PDB file of C-alpha atoms and ligand atoms in Angstrom:
ATOM      1  CA  MET K1107      29.888  -0.821 -12.840  1.00  0.00           C
ATOM      2  CA  PRO K1108      30.687  -4.095 -10.874  1.00  0.00           C
ATOM      3  CA  TRP K1109      32.907  -6.952 -11.969  1.00  0.00           C
ATOM      4  CA  ILE K1110      29.932  -9.577 -11.338  1.00  0.00           C
ATOM      5  CA  THR K1111      26.318  -8.669 -10.931  1.00  0.00           C
ATOM      6  CA  CYS K1112      23.318 -10.710 -10.196  1.00  0.00           C
ATOM      7  CA  LYS K1113      19.879  -9.487 -10.751  1.00  0.00           C
ATOM      8  CA  ASP K1114      16.440 -10.902  -9.474  1.00  0.00           C
ATOM      9  CA  LEU K1115      18.350 -14.435  -9.954  1.00  0.00           C
ATOM     10  CA  GLN K1116      15.898 -17.603  -9.687  1.00  0.00           C
ATOM     11  CA  LYS K1117      15.847 -21.126  -9.361  1.00  0.00           C
ATOM     12  CA  GLU K1118      12.593 -23.326  -9.664  1.00  0.00           C
ATOM     13  CA  TYR K1119      12.647 -26.605  -8.692  1.00  0.00           C
ATOM     14  CA  ARG K1120       9.737 -28.717 -10.394  1.00  0.00           C
ATOM     15  CA  SER K1121       9.067 -32.193  -9.001  1.00  0.00           C
ATOM     16  CA  GLY K1122       5.522 -33.749 -10.739  1.00  0.00           C
ATOM     17  CA  THR K1123       2.959 -30.802  -9.948  1.00  0.00           C
ATOM     18  CA  GLN K1124       4.894 -29.661  -6.848  1.00  0.00           C
ATOM     19  CA  SER K1125       7.371 -26.277  -7.559  1.00  0.00           C
ATOM     20  CA  GLN K1126       9.988 -24.828  -5.150  1.00  0.00           C
ATOM     21  CA  MET K1127      12.020 -21.606  -5.592  1.00  0.00           C
ATOM     22  CA  ALA K1128      15.592 -22.404  -4.799  1.00  0.00           C
ATOM     23  CA  LEU K1129      16.730 -18.943  -5.191  1.00  0.00           C
ATOM     24  CA  ASN K1130      13.807 -16.600  -5.082  1.00  0.00           C
ATOM     25  CA  HIS K1131      15.041 -12.991  -6.798  1.00  0.00           C
ATOM     26  CA  VAL K1132      18.900 -12.713  -5.558  1.00  0.00           C
ATOM     27  CA  ASP K1133      20.355  -9.479  -6.082  1.00  0.00           C
ATOM     28  CA  PHE K1134      24.173  -8.826  -5.237  1.00  0.00           C
ATOM     29  CA  SER K1135      27.279  -7.776  -7.073  1.00  0.00           C
ATOM     30  CA  LEU K1136      31.144  -8.300  -6.280  1.00  0.00           C
ATOM     31  CA  GLU K1137      34.378  -6.762  -7.456  1.00  0.00           C
ATOM     32  CA  GLN K1138      37.133  -8.298  -8.515  1.00  0.00           C
ATOM     33  CA  GLY K1139      39.732  -9.800  -6.106  1.00  0.00           C
ATOM     34  CA  GLU K1140      36.489  -9.501  -3.278  1.00  0.00           C
ATOM     35  CA  TYR K1141      36.589 -12.310  -1.088  1.00  0.00           C
ATOM     36  CA  VAL K1142      32.678 -13.428  -0.511  1.00  0.00           C
ATOM     37  CA  ALA K1143      31.515 -15.898   1.844  1.00  0.00           C
ATOM     38  CA  ILE K1144      28.037 -17.459   1.281  1.00  0.00           C
ATOM     39  CA  VAL K1145      26.696 -18.665   4.793  1.00  0.00           C
ATOM     40  CA  GLY K1146      23.105 -20.299   5.794  1.00  0.00           C
ATOM     41  CA  LYS K1147      21.117 -23.732   6.727  1.00  0.00           C
ATOM     42  CA  SER K1148      21.449 -26.504   5.070  1.00  0.00           C
ATOM     43  CA  GLY K1149      19.057 -26.589   2.212  1.00  0.00           C
ATOM     44  CA  SER K1150      18.326 -22.563   2.150  1.00  0.00           C
ATOM     45  CA  GLY K1151      19.892 -22.213  -1.108  1.00  0.00           C
ATOM     46  CA  LYS K1152      23.422 -21.829  -1.070  1.00  0.00           C
ATOM     47  CA  SER K1153      24.328 -24.790  -3.216  1.00  0.00           C
ATOM     48  CA  THR K1154      22.480 -23.396  -6.076  1.00  0.00           C
ATOM     49  CA  LEU K1155      23.591 -20.149  -5.868  1.00  0.00           C
ATOM     50  CA  MET K1156      27.106 -20.892  -5.917  1.00  0.00           C
ATOM     51  CA  ASN K1157      26.128 -23.382  -9.172  1.00  0.00           C
ATOM     52  CA  MET K1158      24.668 -20.434 -11.074  1.00  0.00           C
ATOM     53  CA  LEU K1159      28.080 -18.275 -10.014  1.00  0.00           C
ATOM     54  CA  GLY K1160      30.145 -20.731 -11.548  1.00  0.00           C
ATOM     55  CA  LEU K1161      28.361 -21.145 -14.931  1.00  0.00           C
ATOM     56  CA  ILE K1162      27.511 -24.623 -13.815  1.00  0.00           C
ATOM     57  CA  ASP K1163      23.596 -24.270 -13.842  1.00  0.00           C
ATOM     58  CA  THR K1164      21.722 -21.956 -15.227  1.00  0.00           C
ATOM     59  CA  PRO K1165      18.878 -20.190 -13.779  1.00  0.00           C
ATOM     60  CA  THR K1166      15.816 -20.325 -14.727  1.00  0.00           C
ATOM     61  CA  GLY K1167      15.285 -16.173 -14.324  1.00  0.00           C
ATOM     62  CA  GLY K1168      17.527 -13.097 -13.878  1.00  0.00           C
ATOM     63  CA  SER K1169      20.223 -12.397 -15.133  1.00  0.00           C
ATOM     64  CA  ILE K1170      24.002 -12.885 -14.410  1.00  0.00           C
ATOM     65  CA  ILE K1171      26.448  -9.687 -16.132  1.00  0.00           C
ATOM     66  CA  TRP K1172      29.736 -10.227 -15.852  1.00  0.00           C
ATOM     67  CA  ASN K1173      32.097  -7.295 -17.049  1.00  0.00           C
ATOM     68  CA  GLY K1174      28.669  -5.943 -18.349  1.00  0.00           C
ATOM     69  CA  GLU K1175      28.423  -8.794 -20.707  1.00  0.00           C
ATOM     70  CA  GLN K1176      24.903 -11.305 -20.040  1.00  0.00           C
ATOM     71  CA  VAL K1177      26.787 -14.529 -19.605  1.00  0.00           C
ATOM     72  CA  LEU K1178      23.484 -16.674 -19.894  1.00  0.00           C
ATOM     73  CA  ARG K1179      22.612 -15.495 -23.213  1.00  0.00           C
ATOM     74  CA  TYR K1180      26.586 -16.758 -24.638  1.00  0.00           C
ATOM     75  CA  PRO K1181      26.085 -20.139 -26.532  1.00  0.00           C
ATOM     76  CA  GLU K1182      27.328 -22.977 -24.527  1.00  0.00           C
ATOM     77  CA  ARG K1183      30.995 -23.250 -26.224  1.00  0.00           C
ATOM     78  CA  LYS K1184      31.835 -19.880 -24.936  1.00  0.00           C
ATOM     79  CA  LYS K1185      30.300 -20.383 -21.628  1.00  0.00           C
ATOM     80  CA  THR K1186      32.469 -23.466 -21.003  1.00  0.00           C
ATOM     81  CA  GLN K1187      35.247 -21.348 -22.137  1.00  0.00           C
ATOM     82  CA  LEU K1188      34.682 -18.796 -19.560  1.00  0.00           C
ATOM     83  CA  ARG K1189      34.273 -21.861 -17.339  1.00  0.00           C
ATOM     84  CA  ASN K1190      37.543 -23.120 -18.183  1.00  0.00           C
ATOM     85  CA  GLN K1191      39.527 -19.851 -18.229  1.00  0.00           C
ATOM     86  CA  MET K1192      38.315 -17.993 -15.324  1.00  0.00           C
ATOM     87  CA  ILE K1193      37.283 -20.321 -12.390  1.00  0.00           C
ATOM     88  CA  GLY K1194      38.578 -22.860 -10.286  1.00  0.00           C
ATOM     89  CA  TYR K1195      36.307 -25.163  -8.127  1.00  0.00           C
ATOM     90  CA  VAL K1196      37.174 -26.707  -5.005  1.00  0.00           C
ATOM     91  CA  PHE K1197      34.122 -29.166  -4.248  1.00  0.00           C
ATOM     92  CA  GLN K1198      33.815 -31.856  -1.662  1.00  0.00           C
ATOM     93  CA  ALA K1199      32.170 -34.323  -4.019  1.00  0.00           C
ATOM     94  CA  PHE K1200      35.377 -34.535  -5.979  1.00  0.00           C
ATOM     95  CA  TYR K1201      35.807 -37.313  -8.806  1.00  0.00           C
ATOM     96  CA  LEU K1202      39.228 -39.039  -8.417  1.00  0.00           C
ATOM     97  CA  GLU K1203      40.108 -41.381 -10.775  1.00  0.00           C
ATOM     98  CA  PRO K1204      40.200 -44.377  -8.042  1.00  0.00           C
ATOM     99  CA  SER K1205      42.983 -46.359  -9.307  1.00  0.00           C
ATOM    100  CA  TYR K1206      45.439 -44.079 -10.856  1.00  0.00           C
ATOM    101  CA  THR K1207      48.032 -42.554  -8.441  1.00  0.00           C
ATOM    102  CA  VAL K1208      47.883 -39.022  -6.911  1.00  0.00           C
ATOM    103  CA  TYR K1209      50.266 -37.691  -9.771  1.00  0.00           C
ATOM    104  CA  GLN K1210      48.015 -39.144 -12.374  1.00  0.00           C
ATOM    105  CA  ASN K1211      44.695 -37.811 -10.924  1.00  0.00           C
ATOM    106  CA  ILE K1212      46.284 -34.197 -11.151  1.00  0.00           C
ATOM    107  CA  GLU K1213      48.215 -34.972 -14.675  1.00  0.00           C
ATOM    108  CA  ILE K1214      45.182 -35.218 -16.549  1.00  0.00           C
ATOM    109  CA  PRO K1215      43.976 -31.385 -17.128  1.00  0.00           C
ATOM    110  CA  LEU K1216      47.711 -31.018 -18.109  1.00  0.00           C
ATOM    111  CA  LEU K1217      47.433 -33.370 -20.188  1.00  0.00           C
ATOM    112  CA  ILE K1218      44.326 -32.284 -21.993  1.00  0.00           C
ATOM    113  CA  ALA K1219      45.827 -28.733 -22.160  1.00  0.00           C
ATOM    114  CA  GLY K1220      49.187 -29.992 -23.599  1.00  0.00           C
ATOM    115  CA  TYR K1221      52.145 -29.694 -21.875  1.00  0.00           C
ATOM    116  CA  GLY K1222      55.330 -31.617 -22.175  1.00  0.00           C
ATOM    117  CA  THR K1223      56.585 -33.905 -20.105  1.00  0.00           C
ATOM    118  CA  ALA K1224      58.767 -32.220 -17.965  1.00  0.00           C
ATOM    119  CA  GLU K1225      56.721 -28.779 -17.420  1.00  0.00           C
ATOM    120  CA  ARG K1226      53.998 -31.173 -16.485  1.00  0.00           C
ATOM    121  CA  ARG K1227      56.509 -33.142 -13.740  1.00  0.00           C
ATOM    122  CA  SER K1228      57.781 -29.760 -12.018  1.00  0.00           C
ATOM    123  CA  ARG K1229      53.954 -28.469 -11.804  1.00  0.00           C
ATOM    124  CA  ILE K1230      52.592 -31.019 -10.557  1.00  0.00           C
ATOM    125  CA  LEU K1231      55.032 -31.811  -7.867  1.00  0.00           C
ATOM    126  CA  SER K1232      55.529 -28.069  -6.997  1.00  0.00           C
ATOM    127  CA  ALA K1233      51.804 -27.945  -6.295  1.00  0.00           C
ATOM    128  CA  LEU K1234      52.073 -31.366  -4.560  1.00  0.00           C
ATOM    129  CA  GLU K1235      54.628 -30.162  -2.422  1.00  0.00           C
ATOM    130  CA  GLU K1236      52.058 -26.687  -1.602  1.00  0.00           C
ATOM    131  CA  VAL K1237      49.287 -28.987  -0.340  1.00  0.00           C
ATOM    132  CA  GLY K1238      51.825 -31.093   1.591  1.00  0.00           C
ATOM    133  CA  LEU K1239      50.881 -34.453  -0.505  1.00  0.00           C
ATOM    134  CA  SER K1240      54.904 -34.949  -1.219  1.00  0.00           C
ATOM    135  CA  GLY K1241      55.260 -38.244   0.138  1.00  0.00           C
ATOM    136  CA  LYS K1242      51.994 -39.596  -1.323  1.00  0.00           C
ATOM    137  CA  VAL K1243      52.782 -39.226  -5.372  1.00  0.00           C
ATOM    138  CA  ARG K1244      52.932 -42.754  -6.133  1.00  0.00           C
ATOM    139  CA  GLN K1245      49.688 -43.493  -3.921  1.00  0.00           C
ATOM    140  CA  ARG K1246      46.342 -45.047  -5.660  1.00  0.00           C
ATOM    141  CA  ALA K1247      43.625 -42.611  -5.247  1.00  0.00           C
ATOM    142  CA  ASP K1248      41.205 -44.958  -3.629  1.00  0.00           C
ATOM    143  CA  SER K1249      43.552 -45.482  -0.441  1.00  0.00           C
ATOM    144  CA  LEU K1250      43.255 -41.382   0.076  1.00  0.00           C
ATOM    145  CA  SER K1251      41.147 -39.939   3.462  1.00  0.00           C
ATOM    146  CA  GLY K1252      38.556 -37.230   2.582  1.00  0.00           C
ATOM    147  CA  GLY K1253      40.682 -34.895   3.338  1.00  0.00           C
ATOM    148  CA  GLU K1254      43.571 -35.678   1.463  1.00  0.00           C
ATOM    149  CA  LYS K1255      41.549 -36.244  -1.765  1.00  0.00           C
ATOM    150  CA  GLN K1256      40.126 -32.488  -1.094  1.00  0.00           C
ATOM    151  CA  ARG K1257      43.882 -31.747  -0.883  1.00  0.00           C
ATOM    152  CA  ILE K1258      44.059 -33.063  -4.457  1.00  0.00           C
ATOM    153  CA  SER K1259      41.669 -31.113  -5.863  1.00  0.00           C
ATOM    154  CA  ILE K1260      43.473 -27.104  -4.370  1.00  0.00           C
ATOM    155  CA  ALA K1261      46.616 -29.058  -6.265  1.00  0.00           C
ATOM    156  CA  ARG K1262      44.595 -28.948  -8.942  1.00  0.00           C
ATOM    157  CA  CYS K1263      43.340 -25.708  -8.784  1.00  0.00           C
ATOM    158  CA  ILE K1264      46.192 -24.071  -7.933  1.00  0.00           C
ATOM    159  CA  LEU K1265      47.300 -25.451 -11.035  1.00  0.00           C
ATOM    160  CA  LYS K1266      44.848 -23.531 -13.182  1.00  0.00           C
ATOM    161  CA  ASP K1267      45.538 -21.094 -11.698  1.00  0.00           C
ATOM    162  CA  ALA K1268      42.136 -18.977 -12.714  1.00  0.00           C
ATOM    163  CA  PRO K1269      41.023 -15.761 -11.611  1.00  0.00           C
ATOM    164  CA  ILE K1270      38.188 -16.933  -9.521  1.00  0.00           C
ATOM    165  CA  VAL K1271      38.085 -19.530  -6.581  1.00  0.00           C
ATOM    166  CA  ILE K1272      34.762 -21.738  -6.080  1.00  0.00           C
ATOM    167  CA  LEU K1273      35.305 -23.590  -2.281  1.00  0.00           C
ATOM    168  CA  ASP K1274      32.924 -25.748  -0.734  1.00  0.00           C
ATOM    169  CA  GLU K1275      34.315 -25.644   2.513  1.00  0.00           C
ATOM    170  CA  ALA K1276      34.233 -29.189   3.961  1.00  0.00           C
ATOM    171  CA  THR K1277      32.669 -30.050   7.166  1.00  0.00           C
ATOM    172  CA  ALA K1278      32.495 -33.739   7.052  1.00  0.00           C
ATOM    173  CA  SER K1279      35.766 -35.996   6.582  1.00  0.00           C
ATOM    174  CA  VAL K1280      38.641 -33.830   7.608  1.00  0.00           C
ATOM    175  CA  ASP K1281      40.319 -34.643  10.612  1.00  0.00           C
ATOM    176  CA  THR K1282      42.249 -32.317  12.743  1.00  0.00           C
ATOM    177  CA  ASP K1283      45.585 -33.551  10.778  1.00  0.00           C
ATOM    178  CA  ASN K1284      44.525 -32.678   7.697  1.00  0.00           C
ATOM    179  CA  GLU K1285      42.361 -29.507   8.276  1.00  0.00           C
ATOM    180  CA  SER K1286      45.424 -27.504   9.205  1.00  0.00           C
ATOM    181  CA  TYR K1287      46.900 -28.495   5.956  1.00  0.00           C
ATOM    182  CA  ILE K1288      43.695 -27.426   4.141  1.00  0.00           C
ATOM    183  CA  GLN K1289      43.646 -24.258   5.758  1.00  0.00           C
ATOM    184  CA  GLU K1290      47.802 -23.595   4.288  1.00  0.00           C
ATOM    185  CA  ALA K1291      46.876 -25.184   1.111  1.00  0.00           C
ATOM    186  CA  ILE K1292      44.091 -22.480   0.265  1.00  0.00           C
ATOM    187  CA  ASN K1293      45.735 -19.588   1.566  1.00  0.00           C
ATOM    188  CA  GLU K1294      48.316 -20.671  -1.137  1.00  0.00           C
ATOM    189  CA  LEU K1295      45.317 -20.944  -3.639  1.00  0.00           C
ATOM    190  CA  VAL K1296      43.506 -17.818  -2.990  1.00  0.00           C
ATOM    191  CA  LYS K1297      46.212 -15.341  -3.138  1.00  0.00           C
ATOM    192  CA  GLY K1298      45.669 -12.297  -5.435  1.00  0.00           C
ATOM    193  CA  LYS K1299      42.183 -14.160  -6.106  1.00  0.00           C
ATOM    194  CA  THR K1300      38.487 -13.517  -6.320  1.00  0.00           C
ATOM    195  CA  LEU K1301      36.687 -15.953  -4.155  1.00  0.00           C
ATOM    196  CA  LEU K1302      33.299 -17.554  -3.258  1.00  0.00           C
ATOM    197  CA  VAL K1303      33.298 -19.695  -0.115  1.00  0.00           C
ATOM    198  CA  ILE K1304      30.318 -21.682   0.983  1.00  0.00           C
ATOM    199  CA  ALA K1305      31.590 -20.973   4.640  1.00  0.00           C
ATOM    200  CA  HIS K1306      31.177 -23.076   7.959  1.00  0.00           C
ATOM    201  CA  ARG K1307      33.865 -22.352   9.563  1.00  0.00           C
ATOM    202  CA  LEU K1308      33.968 -18.679  11.781  1.00  0.00           C
ATOM    203  CA  ASN K1309      37.517 -18.428  11.377  1.00  0.00           C
ATOM    204  CA  THR K1310      36.726 -17.937   7.056  1.00  0.00           C
ATOM    205  CA  ILE K1311      33.365 -16.416   7.720  1.00  0.00           C
ATOM    206  CA  ARG K1312      34.946 -14.047   9.879  1.00  0.00           C
ATOM    207  CA  GLN K1313      37.626 -12.467   6.988  1.00  0.00           C
ATOM    208  CA  ALA K1314      34.953 -11.800   4.171  1.00  0.00           C
ATOM    209  CA  ASP K1315      34.413  -8.773   2.236  1.00  0.00           C
ATOM    210  CA  GLN K1316      31.105  -9.142   2.255  1.00  0.00           C
ATOM    211  CA  ILE K1317      28.884 -12.217   4.043  1.00  0.00           C
ATOM    212  CA  LEU K1318      25.851 -13.728   1.894  1.00  0.00           C
ATOM    213  CA  VAL K1319      23.442 -14.824   4.681  1.00  0.00           C
ATOM    214  CA  ILE K1320      21.633 -17.224   2.536  1.00  0.00           C
ATOM    215  CA  SER K1321      17.660 -18.333   4.151  1.00  0.00           C
ATOM    216  CA  ASP K1322      14.508 -19.750   1.965  1.00  0.00           C
ATOM    217  CA  GLY K1323      16.240 -18.796  -1.320  1.00  0.00           C
ATOM    218  CA  ARG K1324      16.965 -14.832  -0.729  1.00  0.00           C
ATOM    219  CA  ILE K1325      19.857 -13.124   0.788  1.00  0.00           C
ATOM    220  CA  SER K1326      18.510 -12.718   4.043  1.00  0.00           C
ATOM    221  CA  GLU K1327      21.287 -10.866   5.456  1.00  0.00           C
ATOM    222  CA  GLN K1328      24.241  -8.965   3.607  1.00  0.00           C
ATOM    223  CA  GLY K1329      27.123  -6.996   5.125  1.00  0.00           C
ATOM    224  CA  THR K1330      30.790  -7.662   7.023  1.00  0.00           C
ATOM    225  CA  HIS K1331      31.219  -9.368  10.092  1.00  0.00           C
ATOM    226  CA  ASP K1332      30.884  -6.560  12.339  1.00  0.00           C
ATOM    227  CA  GLU K1333      28.391  -5.081  10.322  1.00  0.00           C
ATOM    228  CA  LEU K1334      26.422  -8.210  10.836  1.00  0.00           C
ATOM    229  CA  MET K1335      27.274  -8.692  14.479  1.00  0.00           C
ATOM    230  CA  ALA K1336      25.841  -5.357  14.961  1.00  0.00           C
ATOM    231  CA  LYS K1337      22.134  -6.621  13.950  1.00  0.00           C
ATOM    232  CA  ALA K1338      20.289  -8.841  16.426  1.00  0.00           C
ATOM    233  CA  GLY K1339      19.975 -11.287  12.913  1.00  0.00           C
ATOM    234  CA  ILE K1340      20.326 -14.610  12.279  1.00  0.00           C
ATOM    235  CA  TYR K1341      23.886 -14.329  11.707  1.00  0.00           C
ATOM    236  CA  GLN K1342      24.246 -13.167  15.224  1.00  0.00           C
ATOM    237  CA  ASP K1343      22.771 -16.224  16.332  1.00  0.00           C
ATOM    238  CA  PHE K1344      24.863 -18.290  13.570  1.00  0.00           C
ATOM    239  CA  VAL K1345      28.035 -16.927  15.115  1.00  0.00           C
ATOM    240  CA  ASN K1346      26.745 -17.120  19.034  1.00  0.00           C
ATOM    241  CA  ILE K1347      25.801 -20.808  18.297  1.00  0.00           C
ATOM    242  CA  ARG K1348      28.725 -21.878  16.819  1.00  0.00           C
ATOM    243  CA  LYS K1349      31.235 -20.051  19.982  1.00  0.00           C
ATOM    244  CA  LYS K1350      29.017 -22.195  22.398  1.00  0.00           C
ATOM    245  CA  ALA K1351      29.698 -25.044  20.218  1.00  0.00           C
ATOM    246  CA  SER K1352      33.327 -24.900  20.137  1.00  0.00           C
ATOM    247  CA  GLY K1353      33.525 -23.455  23.355  1.00  0.00           C
ATOM    248  CA  TRP K1354      34.005 -20.245  22.917  1.00  0.00           C
ATOM    249  CA  SER K1355      34.017 -17.103  25.629  1.00  0.00           C
ATOM    250  CA  LEU K1356      30.706 -15.236  24.196  1.00  0.00           C
ATOM    251  CA  ALA K1357      31.946 -11.967  26.197  1.00  0.00           C
TER     252      ALA K1357
HETATM  253  P1  ADP T1823      22.816 -25.921   0.563  1.00  0.00           P
HETATM  254  O1  ADP T1823      23.331 -25.503  -0.747  1.00  0.00           O
HETATM  255  O2  ADP T1823      22.388 -24.594   0.997  1.00  0.00           O
HETATM  256  O3  ADP T1823      22.115 -26.834   1.501  1.00  0.00           O
HETATM  257  P2  ADP T1823      20.392 -26.286  -1.823  1.00  0.00           P
HETATM  258  O4  ADP T1823      21.096 -25.011  -2.732  1.00  0.00           O
HETATM  259  O5  ADP T1823      21.378 -27.344  -2.501  1.00  0.00           O
HETATM  260  O6  ADP T1823      21.187 -25.955  -0.331  1.00  0.00           O
HETATM  261  O7  ADP T1823      19.408 -26.581  -2.099  1.00  0.00           O
HETATM  262  C1  ADP T1823      18.094 -25.357  -1.859  1.00  0.00           C
HETATM  263  C2  ADP T1823      16.792 -26.077  -2.200  1.00  0.00           C
HETATM  264  O8  ADP T1823      16.851 -26.825  -3.788  1.00  0.00           O
HETATM  265  C3  ADP T1823      16.495 -27.424  -1.115  1.00  0.00           C
HETATM  266  O9  ADP T1823      15.548 -27.505  -0.701  1.00  0.00           O
HETATM  267  C4  ADP T1823      17.014 -28.782  -1.891  1.00  0.00           C
HETATM  268  O10 ADP T1823      16.180 -29.891  -1.628  1.00  0.00           O
HETATM  269  C5  ADP T1823      16.818 -28.180  -3.494  1.00  0.00           C
HETATM  270  N1  ADP T1823      17.315 -28.582  -4.879  1.00  0.00           N
HETATM  271  C6  ADP T1823      18.427 -28.386  -4.659  1.00  0.00           C
HETATM  272  N2  ADP T1823      19.193 -29.027  -5.919  1.00  0.00           N
HETATM  273  C7  ADP T1823      17.836 -29.494  -6.306  1.00  0.00           C
HETATM  274  C8  ADP T1823      17.605 -30.381  -7.684  1.00  0.00           C
HETATM  275  N3  ADP T1823      17.941 -31.079  -8.162  1.00  0.00           N
HETATM  276  N4  ADP T1823      16.151 -30.949  -7.788  1.00  0.00           N
HETATM  277  C9  ADP T1823      15.238 -30.248  -6.819  1.00  0.00           C
HETATM  278  N5  ADP T1823      15.414 -30.028  -6.078  1.00  0.00           N
HETATM  279  C10 ADP T1823      16.757 -29.365  -5.578  1.00  0.00           C
END
């Protein structure tokens, strides 16, 4: 039996008399430790699927089964507990308290979790070192670049050490300088984890155990990079466009 299974997952959005299926009969499963990349055009349903998997939002139909249990039937409190214990999120839009320092922003969840001062300090400093932000401990959050903010959300996730990591790979506001730091920090974060990524970069995508190509709320293609490249389909087009854009040889 797979670790997590989605069966017939649907999400319908209604506005007035109009309704739209952002997810339309999605089925798939994943194993513990697997790396799943979700790719597709903007508006195809990637974030919606991730929000369902991450128990942030509830589908309008279908089921999500973890270890044989129907988690959508859990009471809200138990769902929150599962989310807190099992899932670390790194999202693009991540809230930082603007007037707090980098250190204080990372300290908040540890304070809530009841860690003592000395342990908090050593854990925070080591997480900041892992994401290359040791030099910015006392800097205010509102003075950080987009990439630095993202590194803080990675540091928080490293501290949380949850078995599943959900990552929305940033496309905007990350300069090249930040990008290598972010990549290193992510590599540190995901060691030994089950990883679900909304992926945009070819290098990230090609290493996935399973790639889900989403179009119009459906899984239109599914497989590894090599399997999908062997088909003349959406994924192959997507890769070729990216290779052209980055000046890679197509040979
Ligand atoms: P992606 O992440 O691939 O860009 P989304 O999952 O954000 O796509 O969106 C899928 C579709 O659902 C889009 O057409 C979007 O406009 C719609 N959608 C997403 N969230 C909402 C919402 N809260 N209310 C109404 N429509 C939504």
